[in-house]
């Protein structure tokens, strides 16, 4: 199982789709928005949002493509003909995804601390790591669901987008929903990513909570909703 785990982790790091969505995109987004907005209070919220978004996209998009590719190659059919349990194979895949999430998250945290000046205490780092571990393991299941609902790789992209983007837009990862319509807030409360964002907000520094609601993103987003 350890050999399979190492093989999967190496394969993930060599995949261009993975490198973009789970490494380049979140780091570039954090640097770009952090420097553009240049708001110390919002930098903390931005850091928490990018950490959670990275887990969501990595699970819903990258994992789904990997599962579909494995299914097309007949990996899961071959597993039935071997003594190696499919559950252990899935566990090894989830473990490699979680390790990659922690590695990328460490890079994101380093950028947040060194470039944006976000302050992180040791207890905060430990809570963030725990939240990422639980969130990565749970949201990887979404990738398997998206792959099982898909017929081919083009279908995976559509289903992954239909799952991940509504979760992102109806959460408070990057903005407040306090001025959004009741139905938007209701949709946010019934989807799991909302609670992952809340857990990350609780794990991050206490200054995130009250300060981010006055961020420059909140008023611009609130203007989308009719009063």
Short mmCIF file of C-alpha atoms in Angstrom, two decimals:
data_model
loop_
_atom_site.label_atom_id
_atom_site.label_comp_id
_atom_site.label_asym_id
_atom_site.label_seq_id
_atom_site.Cartn_x
_atom_site.Cartn_y
_atom_site.Cartn_z
CA UNK A 1 0.00 0.00 0.00
CA UNK A 2 2.91 2.36 0.75
CA UNK A 3 4.32 1.68 -2.73
CA UNK A 4 0.96 2.55 -4.31
CA UNK A 5 0.78 5.67 -2.17
CA UNK A 6 4.22 6.83 -3.35
CA UNK A 7 3.41 6.01 -6.97
CA UNK A 8 0.17 8.00 -6.84
CA UNK A 9 1.83 10.99 -5.18
CA UNK A 10 4.58 11.01 -7.83
CA UNK A 11 1.98 10.75 -10.59
CA UNK A 12 -0.02 13.63 -9.15
CA UNK A 13 3.05 15.88 -9.03
CA UNK A 14 3.81 15.08 -12.70
CA UNK A 15 0.31 15.88 -13.93
CA UNK A 16 -0.03 19.30 -15.62
CA UNK A 17 -3.72 19.59 -14.71
CA UNK A 18 -2.88 19.02 -11.06
CA UNK A 19 0.03 21.45 -11.07
CA UNK A 20 -2.18 24.22 -12.43
CA UNK A 21 -5.31 23.82 -10.33
CA UNK A 22 -3.70 22.87 -7.02
CA UNK A 23 -0.41 24.81 -7.09
CA UNK A 24 -0.10 27.59 -9.68
CA UNK A 25 -3.69 28.85 -9.59
CA UNK A 26 -4.12 29.24 -5.80
CA UNK A 27 -0.66 30.77 -5.28
CA UNK A 28 -1.15 33.20 -8.19
CA UNK A 29 -4.61 34.13 -6.92
CA UNK A 30 -3.33 34.80 -3.42
CA UNK A 31 -0.45 36.96 -4.65
CA UNK A 32 -2.51 38.80 -7.27
CA UNK A 33 -5.53 39.65 -5.12
CA UNK A 34 -3.43 40.26 -2.03
CA UNK A 35 -1.21 42.83 -3.74
CA UNK A 36 -4.09 44.39 -5.71
CA UNK A 37 -6.42 44.90 -2.75
CA UNK A 38 -3.58 45.69 -0.33
CA UNK A 39 -5.80 45.40 2.75
CA UNK A 40 -4.19 43.76 5.81
CA UNK A 41 -7.55 42.75 7.26
CA UNK A 42 -8.74 41.17 4.03
CA UNK A 43 -5.38 39.46 3.43
CA UNK A 44 -6.23 37.18 6.35
CA UNK A 45 -9.65 36.35 4.90
CA UNK A 46 -8.10 35.87 1.46
CA UNK A 47 -5.58 33.40 2.84
CA UNK A 48 -8.31 31.30 4.48
CA UNK A 49 -10.40 31.46 1.31
CA UNK A 50 -7.58 30.33 -0.96
CA UNK A 51 -6.74 27.43 1.37
CA UNK A 52 -10.32 26.14 1.30
CA UNK A 53 -10.77 26.79 -2.43
CA UNK A 54 -7.62 24.80 -3.16
CA UNK A 55 -9.07 21.79 -1.36
CA UNK A 56 -12.40 22.14 -3.18
CA UNK A 57 -10.91 22.41 -6.67
CA UNK A 58 -8.34 19.72 -6.00
CA UNK A 59 -11.07 17.32 -4.89
CA UNK A 60 -13.86 18.15 -7.32
CA UNK A 61 -11.73 18.67 -10.44
CA UNK A 62 -8.33 17.00 -10.20
CA UNK A 63 -9.43 13.88 -8.30
CA UNK A 64 -12.43 13.45 -10.60
CA UNK A 65 -10.19 13.50 -13.69
CA UNK A 66 -7.78 11.03 -12.10
CA UNK A 67 -10.56 8.61 -11.16
CA UNK A 68 -12.04 8.84 -14.66
CA UNK A 69 -8.62 8.20 -16.25
CA UNK A 70 -8.10 5.17 -13.99
CA UNK A 71 -11.56 3.89 -14.84
CA UNK A 72 -10.92 4.27 -18.58
CA UNK A 73 -7.69 2.28 -18.21
CA UNK A 74 -9.59 -0.47 -16.42
CA UNK A 75 -7.73 -0.05 -13.14
CA UNK A 76 -10.75 -0.79 -10.96
CA UNK A 77 -11.68 -3.88 -12.99
CA UNK A 78 -8.13 -5.17 -12.64
CA UNK A 79 -8.28 -4.61 -8.88
CA UNK A 80 -11.22 -7.01 -8.66
CA UNK A 81 -8.99 -9.71 -10.11
CA UNK A 82 -6.24 -9.15 -7.54
CA UNK A 83 -6.11 -9.76 -3.78
CA UNK A 84 -5.48 -6.05 -3.20
CA UNK A 85 -8.72 -4.46 -1.85
CA UNK A 86 -10.23 -1.58 -3.80
CA UNK A 87 -10.85 0.20 -0.51
CA UNK A 88 -7.12 0.28 0.21
CA UNK A 89 -6.45 1.64 -3.28
CA UNK A 90 -8.96 4.44 -2.69
CA UNK A 91 -7.45 5.07 0.74
CA UNK A 92 -3.97 5.38 -0.80
CA UNK A 93 -5.33 7.80 -3.39
CA UNK A 94 -7.03 9.88 -0.70
CA UNK A 95 -3.83 9.89 1.34
CA UNK A 96 -1.72 11.10 -1.58
CA UNK A 97 -4.26 13.85 -2.29
CA UNK A 98 -4.16 14.89 1.38
CA UNK A 99 -0.35 15.01 1.44
CA UNK A 100 -0.33 17.15 -1.70
CA UNK A 101 -2.90 19.46 -0.12
CA UNK A 102 -0.72 19.91 2.96
CA UNK A 103 2.37 20.62 0.84
CA UNK A 104 0.58 23.21 -1.31
CA UNK A 105 -1.10 24.72 1.75
CA UNK A 106 2.31 25.17 3.39
CA UNK A 107 3.43 27.12 0.30
CA UNK A 108 0.25 29.24 0.41
CA UNK A 109 0.74 29.96 4.10
CA UNK A 110 4.37 30.93 3.48
CA UNK A 111 3.27 33.39 0.78
CA UNK A 112 0.60 34.81 3.10
CA UNK A 113 3.06 35.31 5.94
CA UNK A 114 6.06 36.57 3.96
CA UNK A 115 4.36 38.61 1.24
CA UNK A 116 1.04 39.71 2.75
CA UNK A 117 2.15 40.00 6.37
CA UNK A 118 -0.48 37.65 7.83
CA UNK A 119 0.32 36.68 11.42
CA UNK A 120 -0.04 33.01 12.37
CA UNK A 121 0.54 31.50 15.79
CA UNK A 122 1.54 27.89 16.41
CA UNK A 123 -1.97 26.92 17.67
CA UNK A 124 -3.46 28.49 14.55
CA UNK A 125 -1.12 26.49 12.31
CA UNK A 126 -2.02 23.26 14.10
CA UNK A 127 -5.75 23.96 13.78
CA UNK A 128 -5.35 24.88 10.11
CA UNK A 129 -3.49 21.61 9.48
CA UNK A 130 -6.22 19.61 11.24
CA UNK A 131 -8.95 21.39 9.28
CA UNK A 132 -7.12 20.73 6.01
CA UNK A 133 -6.68 17.05 6.86
CA UNK A 134 -10.37 16.53 7.57
CA UNK A 135 -11.53 18.74 4.69
CA UNK A 136 -9.25 17.10 2.12
CA UNK A 137 -10.35 13.62 3.10
CA UNK A 138 -14.05 14.58 2.97
CA UNK A 139 -13.97 16.57 -0.25
CA UNK A 140 -11.99 13.90 -2.09
CA UNK A 141 -15.21 11.89 -1.92
CA UNK A 142 -16.81 14.59 -4.09
CA UNK A 143 -14.23 13.87 -6.77
CA UNK A 144 -15.22 10.20 -6.77
CA UNK A 145 -18.90 11.15 -6.98
CA UNK A 146 -18.25 13.48 -9.93
CA UNK A 147 -16.29 10.77 -11.73
CA UNK A 148 -18.99 8.14 -11.13
CA UNK A 149 -21.66 10.49 -12.49
CA UNK A 150 -19.65 11.09 -15.67
CA UNK A 151 -19.55 9.07 -18.87
CA UNK A 152 -16.28 10.45 -20.25
CA UNK A 153 -13.59 13.03 -19.49
CA UNK A 154 -15.46 15.92 -21.14
CA UNK A 155 -18.44 15.08 -18.97
CA UNK A 156 -16.22 15.15 -15.87
CA UNK A 157 -15.32 18.79 -16.48
CA UNK A 158 -18.97 19.84 -16.70
CA UNK A 159 -20.08 17.90 -13.63
CA UNK A 160 -17.07 19.06 -11.60
CA UNK A 161 -17.87 22.68 -12.44
CA UNK A 162 -21.55 22.18 -11.57
CA UNK A 163 -20.51 20.84 -8.17
CA UNK A 164 -17.61 23.12 -7.20
CA UNK A 165 -18.54 26.59 -8.46
CA UNK A 166 -22.01 26.78 -6.83
CA UNK A 167 -20.39 25.70 -3.56
CA UNK A 168 -17.74 28.40 -3.89
CA UNK A 169 -20.12 31.20 -4.87
CA UNK A 170 -22.66 30.45 -2.11
CA UNK A 171 -20.00 30.34 0.61
CA UNK A 172 -18.27 33.15 2.45
CA UNK A 173 -14.80 32.10 1.34
CA UNK A 174 -14.02 35.51 -0.16
CA UNK A 175 -16.97 37.78 0.70
CA UNK A 176 -19.84 38.17 3.10
CA UNK A 177 -23.34 36.97 2.23
CA UNK A 178 -25.03 39.14 4.85
CA UNK A 179 -26.62 41.33 2.13
CA UNK A 180 -27.43 38.46 -0.21
CA UNK A 181 -31.03 37.23 -0.68
CA UNK A 182 -32.34 34.74 1.82
CA UNK A 183 -32.39 31.94 -0.76
CA UNK A 184 -28.68 32.42 -1.46
CA UNK A 185 -27.87 32.29 2.25
CA UNK A 186 -30.06 29.17 2.57
CA UNK A 187 -28.22 27.44 -0.27
CA UNK A 188 -24.95 28.32 1.42
CA UNK A 189 -26.03 26.77 4.71
CA UNK A 190 -27.05 23.43 3.19
CA UNK A 191 -23.81 22.74 1.34
CA UNK A 192 -20.67 21.31 2.99
CA UNK A 193 -18.16 23.85 1.70
CA UNK A 194 -19.84 26.56 3.81
CA UNK A 195 -18.94 24.69 6.99
CA UNK A 196 -15.42 23.98 5.77
CA UNK A 197 -14.93 27.73 5.27
CA UNK A 198 -16.32 28.41 8.74
CA UNK A 199 -14.00 25.82 10.26
CA UNK A 200 -11.01 27.38 8.49
CA UNK A 201 -12.08 30.83 9.68
CA UNK A 202 -12.14 29.50 13.23
CA UNK A 203 -8.73 27.88 12.82
CA UNK A 204 -7.16 31.05 11.38
CA UNK A 205 -6.18 34.09 13.48
CA UNK A 206 -9.01 35.70 15.50
CA UNK A 207 -8.57 38.98 13.61
CA UNK A 208 -10.13 37.40 10.54
CA UNK A 209 -13.60 37.24 11.99
CA UNK A 210 -14.71 40.83 12.61
CA UNK A 211 -12.40 42.62 10.19
CA UNK A 212 -13.01 40.88 6.92
CA UNK A 213 -16.63 41.95 6.63
CA UNK A 214 -15.45 45.47 5.93
CA UNK A 215 -13.17 44.25 3.15
CA UNK A 216 -13.27 45.88 -0.30
CA UNK A 217 -14.78 42.74 -1.82
CA UNK A 218 -17.92 42.64 0.35
CA UNK A 219 -19.53 45.90 -0.86
CA UNK A 220 -18.83 45.11 -4.52
CA UNK A 221 -20.38 41.68 -4.17
CA UNK A 222 -23.36 43.01 -2.23
CA UNK A 223 -24.11 45.44 -5.07
CA UNK A 224 -25.06 42.45 -7.24
CA UNK A 225 -28.19 41.84 -5.19
CA UNK A 226 -31.35 43.98 -5.51
CA UNK A 227 -32.50 45.71 -2.38
#
